[in-house]
PDB file of C-alpha atoms in Angstrom:
ATOM      1  CA  MET U   1     143.976 113.265  95.117  1.00 81.00           C
ATOM      2  CA  ALA U   2     140.290 113.153  94.376  1.00 89.00           C
ATOM      3  CA  TYR U   3     137.512 113.716  97.454  1.00 86.00           C
ATOM      4  CA  GLN U   4     135.693 110.573  97.551  1.00 85.00           C
ATOM      5  CA  LEU U   5     131.851 110.437  98.106  1.00 82.00           C
ATOM      6  CA  LYS U   6     130.399 107.248  99.212  1.00 80.00           C
ATOM      7  CA  ARG U   7     127.295 105.823  99.365  1.00 81.00           C
ATOM      8  CA  THR U   8     125.271 104.480 102.782  1.00 77.00           C
ATOM      9  CA  GLU U   9     125.939 101.136 103.893  1.00 78.00           C
ATOM     10  CA  LYS U  10     123.530  98.239 102.975  1.00 87.00           C
ATOM     11  CA  ILE U  11     122.776  94.719 104.709  1.00 88.00           C
ATOM     12  CA  HIS U  12     123.050  92.566 101.768  1.00 90.00           C
ATOM     13  CA  ASP U  13     121.777  88.907 103.363  1.00 92.00           C
ATOM     14  CA  THR U  14     119.782  85.522 102.484  1.00 94.00           C
ATOM     15  CA  LEU U  15     117.282  84.219 104.841  1.00 94.00           C
ATOM     16  CA  GLU U  16     116.008  80.643 104.144  1.00 95.00           C
ATOM     17  CA  LEU U  17     112.634  79.436 105.065  1.00 95.00           C
ATOM     18  CA  CYS U  18     113.293  75.688 106.082  1.00 95.00           C
ATOM     19  CA  GLY U  19     110.139  73.064 106.539  1.00 93.00           C
ATOM     20  CA  GLU U  20     109.928  70.911 109.703  1.00 92.00           C
ATOM     21  CA  ASP U  21     112.167  68.429 108.269  1.00 95.00           C
ATOM     22  CA  GLY U  22     115.097  71.179 107.903  1.00 93.00           C
ATOM     23  CA  ALA U  23     115.071  71.262 104.067  1.00 96.00           C
ATOM     24  CA  VAL U  24     115.171  74.326 102.451  1.00 96.00           C
ATOM     25  CA  LYS U  25     111.632  75.652 100.850  1.00 95.00           C
ATOM     26  CA  GLU U  26     112.472  79.043  99.583  1.00 94.00           C
ATOM     27  CA  THR U  27     115.305  81.345  99.846  1.00 96.00           C
ATOM     28  CA  LEU U  28     114.958  84.849  99.788  1.00 95.00           C
ATOM     29  CA  GLU U  29     117.767  87.621  99.336  1.00 94.00           C
ATOM     30  CA  PHE U  30     117.307  91.126 100.433  1.00 92.00           C
ATOM     31  CA  VAL U  31     118.989  94.600 100.037  1.00 92.00           C
ATOM     32  CA  THR U  32     118.432  97.174 102.854  1.00 89.00           C
ATOM     33  CA  ASP U  33     119.392 100.393 103.459  1.00 89.00           C
ATOM     34  CA  ILE U  34     120.403 101.198 106.607  1.00 86.00           C
ATOM     35  CA  ASP U  35     119.907 104.653 106.923  1.00 83.00           C
ATOM     36  CA  ALA U  36     116.553 104.363 104.770  1.00 85.00           C
ATOM     37  CA  ILE U  37     115.018 102.248 107.485  1.00 89.00           C
ATOM     38  CA  ALA U  38     116.529 103.242 110.878  1.00 85.00           C
ATOM     39  CA  GLY U  39     113.468 105.384 111.971  1.00 85.00           C
ATOM     40  CA  GLU U  40     110.684 103.353 110.511  1.00 90.00           C
ATOM     41  CA  LEU U  41     112.324 100.248 112.040  1.00 90.00           C
ATOM     42  CA  ARG U  42     112.496 101.833 115.483  1.00 87.00           C
ATOM     43  CA  ARG U  43     108.568 103.080 114.982  1.00 91.00           C
ATOM     44  CA  HIS U  44     107.650  99.282 114.039  1.00 90.00           C
ATOM     45  CA  LEU U  45     109.435  97.661 116.892  1.00 89.00           C
ATOM     46  CA  THR U  46     107.815  99.990 119.295  1.00 91.00           C
ATOM     47  CA  GLU U  47     104.508  98.878 117.847  1.00 91.00           C
ATOM     48  CA  ILE U  48     105.647  95.308 118.389  1.00 89.00           C
ATOM     49  CA  THR U  49     105.883  95.835 121.812  1.00 90.00           C
ATOM     50  CA  ALA U  50     102.822  97.600 122.624  1.00 91.00           C
ATOM     51  CA  ALA U  51     100.812  94.836 120.762  1.00 89.00           C
ATOM     52  CA  GLU U  52     102.870  92.451 122.896  1.00 88.00           C
ATOM     53  CA  SER U  53     101.448  94.102 125.869  1.00 91.00           C
ATOM     54  CA  ALA U  54      97.937  94.482 124.744  1.00 89.00           C
ATOM     55  CA  LEU U  55      98.067  90.617 123.690  1.00 87.00           C
ATOM     56  CA  LYS U  56      98.873  89.909 127.665  1.00 88.00           C
ATOM     57  CA  LYS U  57      96.360  92.392 128.794  1.00 88.00           C
ATOM     58  CA  ALA U  58      93.810  90.971 126.392  1.00 86.00           C
ATOM     59  CA  ALA U  59      90.612  89.828 128.550  1.00 83.00           C
ATOM     60  CA  ASP U  60      88.725  87.672 126.307  1.00 85.00           C
ATOM     61  CA  ASP U  61      88.095  86.577 122.915  1.00 84.00           C
ATOM     62  CA  LYS U  62      87.210  89.801 121.483  1.00 86.00           C
ATOM     63  CA  GLU U  63      90.184  91.766 122.763  1.00 87.00           C
ATOM     64  CA  TYR U  64      92.841  88.808 121.945  1.00 86.00           C
ATOM     65  CA  THR U  65      91.482  88.798 118.001  1.00 88.00           C
ATOM     66  CA  ALA U  66      92.078  92.450 117.798  1.00 88.00           C
ATOM     67  CA  ALA U  67      95.276  92.342 119.431  1.00 89.00           C
ATOM     68  CA  TYR U  68      96.434  89.768 117.557  1.00 88.00           C
ATOM     69  CA  GLU U  69      95.691  91.469 114.466  1.00 88.00           C
ATOM     70  CA  HIS U  70      97.503  94.481 115.824  1.00 90.00           C
ATOM     71  CA  TYR U  71     100.439  92.352 116.477  1.00 90.00           C
ATOM     72  CA  GLY U  72     100.276  90.740 112.919  1.00 89.00           C
ATOM     73  CA  LYS U  73      99.914  94.105 111.422  1.00 89.00           C
ATOM     74  CA  ALA U  74     103.493  95.229 113.569  1.00 91.00           C
ATOM     75  CA  VAL U  75     105.342  92.376 112.558  1.00 91.00           C
ATOM     76  CA  ALA U  76     104.239  92.775 108.983  1.00 91.00           C
ATOM     77  CA  GLY U  77     105.610  96.271 109.132  1.00 92.00           C
ATOM     78  CA  VAL U  78     108.876  95.366 110.517  1.00 93.00           C
ATOM     79  CA  PHE U  79     109.211  92.821 108.011  1.00 93.00           C
ATOM     80  CA  ALA U  80     108.381  95.343 105.283  1.00 94.00           C
ATOM     81  CA  VAL U  81     111.037  97.861 106.307  1.00 93.00           C
ATOM     82  CA  CYS U  82     114.220  94.983 106.703  1.00 92.00           C
ATOM     83  CA  PHE U  83     113.344  92.588 103.798  1.00 94.00           C
ATOM     84  CA  GLY U  84     110.831  94.315 101.491  1.00 93.00           C
ATOM     85  CA  SER U  85     106.838  93.729 100.574  1.00 92.00           C
ATOM     86  CA  GLY U  86     107.612  90.917  98.591  1.00 94.00           C
ATOM     87  CA  ASN U  87     109.833  88.916 100.981  1.00 95.00           C
ATOM     88  CA  THR U  88     107.221  89.746 103.665  1.00 94.00           C
ATOM     89  CA  GLU U  89     104.758  88.236 101.661  1.00 95.00           C
ATOM     90  CA  LYS U  90     106.408  85.000 101.033  1.00 95.00           C
ATOM     91  CA  ILE U  91     107.168  84.951 104.892  1.00 95.00           C
ATOM     92  CA  ARG U  92     103.614  85.469 106.014  1.00 93.00           C
ATOM     93  CA  SER U  93     102.754  82.410 103.218  1.00 95.00           C
ATOM     94  CA  PHE U  94     105.421  80.417 104.582  1.00 96.00           C
ATOM     95  CA  TYR U  95     103.885  80.520 107.823  1.00 94.00           C
ATOM     96  CA  GLU U  96     100.549  80.410 106.788  1.00 94.00           C
ATOM     97  CA  GLU U  97      99.661  84.174 108.438  1.00 89.00           C
ATOM     98  CA  ASN U  98     101.009  82.410 112.094  1.00 91.00           C
ATOM     99  CA  TYR U  99     102.307  85.633 113.464  1.00 87.00           C
ATOM    100  CA  ILE U 100     103.589  84.507 117.103  1.00 87.00           C
ATOM    101  CA  GLU U 101     105.163  81.284 114.983  1.00 91.00           C
ATOM    102  CA  MET U 102     106.740  83.933 112.398  1.00 91.00           C
ATOM    103  CA  SER U 103     107.896  86.462 114.851  1.00 88.00           C
ATOM    104  CA  LEU U 104     109.411  83.899 117.128  1.00 90.00           C
ATOM    105  CA  ALA U 105     111.653  82.732 114.021  1.00 92.00           C
ATOM    106  CA  VAL U 106     112.622  86.241 112.422  1.00 92.00           C
ATOM    107  CA  VAL U 107     112.705  88.738 114.769  1.00 88.00           C
ATOM    108  CA  PRO U 108     115.762  87.588 116.806  1.00 92.00           C
ATOM    109  CA  TYR U 109     117.277  88.288 113.144  1.00 93.00           C
ATOM    110  CA  ILE U 110     116.188  91.305 113.385  1.00 91.00           C
ATOM    111  CA  TYR U 111     117.526  91.946 116.857  1.00 90.00           C
ATOM    112  CA  GLU U 112     120.932  90.228 116.726  1.00 94.00           C
ATOM    113  CA  VAL U 113     121.710  91.275 113.063  1.00 91.00           C
ATOM    114  CA  VAL U 114     119.734  94.200 111.869  1.00 90.00           C
ATOM    115  CA  LEU U 115     119.130  96.261 114.444  1.00 90.00           C
ATOM    116  CA  PRO U 116     122.851  96.403 115.836  1.00 92.00           C
ATOM    117  CA  ARG U 117     123.991  97.232 112.262  1.00 89.00           C
ATOM    118  CA  VAL U 118     120.880  99.936 112.040  1.00 89.00           C
ATOM    119  CA  ASN U 119     122.272 101.027 115.426  1.00 89.00           C
ATOM    120  CA  GLU U 120     126.347 101.168 114.743  1.00 89.00           C
ATOM    121  CA  CYS U 121     125.342 103.182 111.457  1.00 84.00           C
ATOM    122  CA  LEU U 122     123.464 106.029 113.170  1.00 84.00           C
ATOM    123  CA  THR U 123     126.591 105.889 115.868  1.00 88.00           C
ATOM    124  CA  LYS U 124     128.640 106.861 112.537  1.00 85.00           C
ATOM    125  CA  LYS U 125     126.363 109.322 111.019  1.00 83.00           C
ATOM    126  CA  ARG U 126     126.389 111.274 114.188  1.00 84.00           C
ATOM    127  CA  GLU U 127     130.038 111.569 114.957  1.00 87.00           C
ATOM    128  CA  GLN U 128     130.307 112.324 111.217  1.00 81.00           C
ATOM    129  CA  LEU U 129     127.570 115.319 111.244  1.00 82.00           C
ATOM    130  CA  LYS U 130     129.443 116.309 114.661  1.00 84.00           C
ATOM    131  CA  ASN U 131     133.190 116.584 112.561  1.00 82.00           C
ATOM    132  CA  ILE U 132     131.183 118.264 109.757  1.00 80.00           C
ATOM    133  CA  TYR U 133     129.868 121.149 111.896  1.00 76.00           C
ATOM    134  CA  LYS U 134     133.041 121.318 114.223  1.00 74.00           C
ATOM    135  CA  GLY U 135     135.057 121.890 111.448  1.00 63.00           C
ATOM    136  CA  ARG U 136     132.902 124.548 110.003  1.00 60.00           C
ATOM    137  CA  ARG U 137     132.839 126.596 113.307  1.00 57.00           C
ATOM    138  CA  LYS U 138     136.643 126.822 112.830  1.00 55.00           C
ATOM    139  CA  PHE U 139     136.457 128.568 109.124  1.00 50.00           C
ATOM    140  CA  LYS U 140     134.030 131.037 110.594  1.00 51.00           C
TER     141      LYS U 140
END
């Protein structure tokens, strides 16, 4: 029997950008390497939380503008990690740089689909590593 080496899990999915009438305006296909994005995704999601907090605390237009820009960069960062930079630009263009509308539409997908898959993959990896090192100790 041959020893099998497997590649890491990837998310293969399609997003459809639909207009107000419900018609599909653009179809985005993407492949995301779960292992590759895990750490960066969490960092960007934390950045979104900080940006949301800054938006809530903004006392005047100048602070709100700065907080909105921060929020937009954080959202774009998460999208780039999950969907790639090309698809992120298509999403930004479709939503005409309206980061609030964009995040209300897309961030739930990230929390409901991508993040659970990342967490599941990380749990599996931890178990695999634990078993590898547990087995090595028996032979020493």
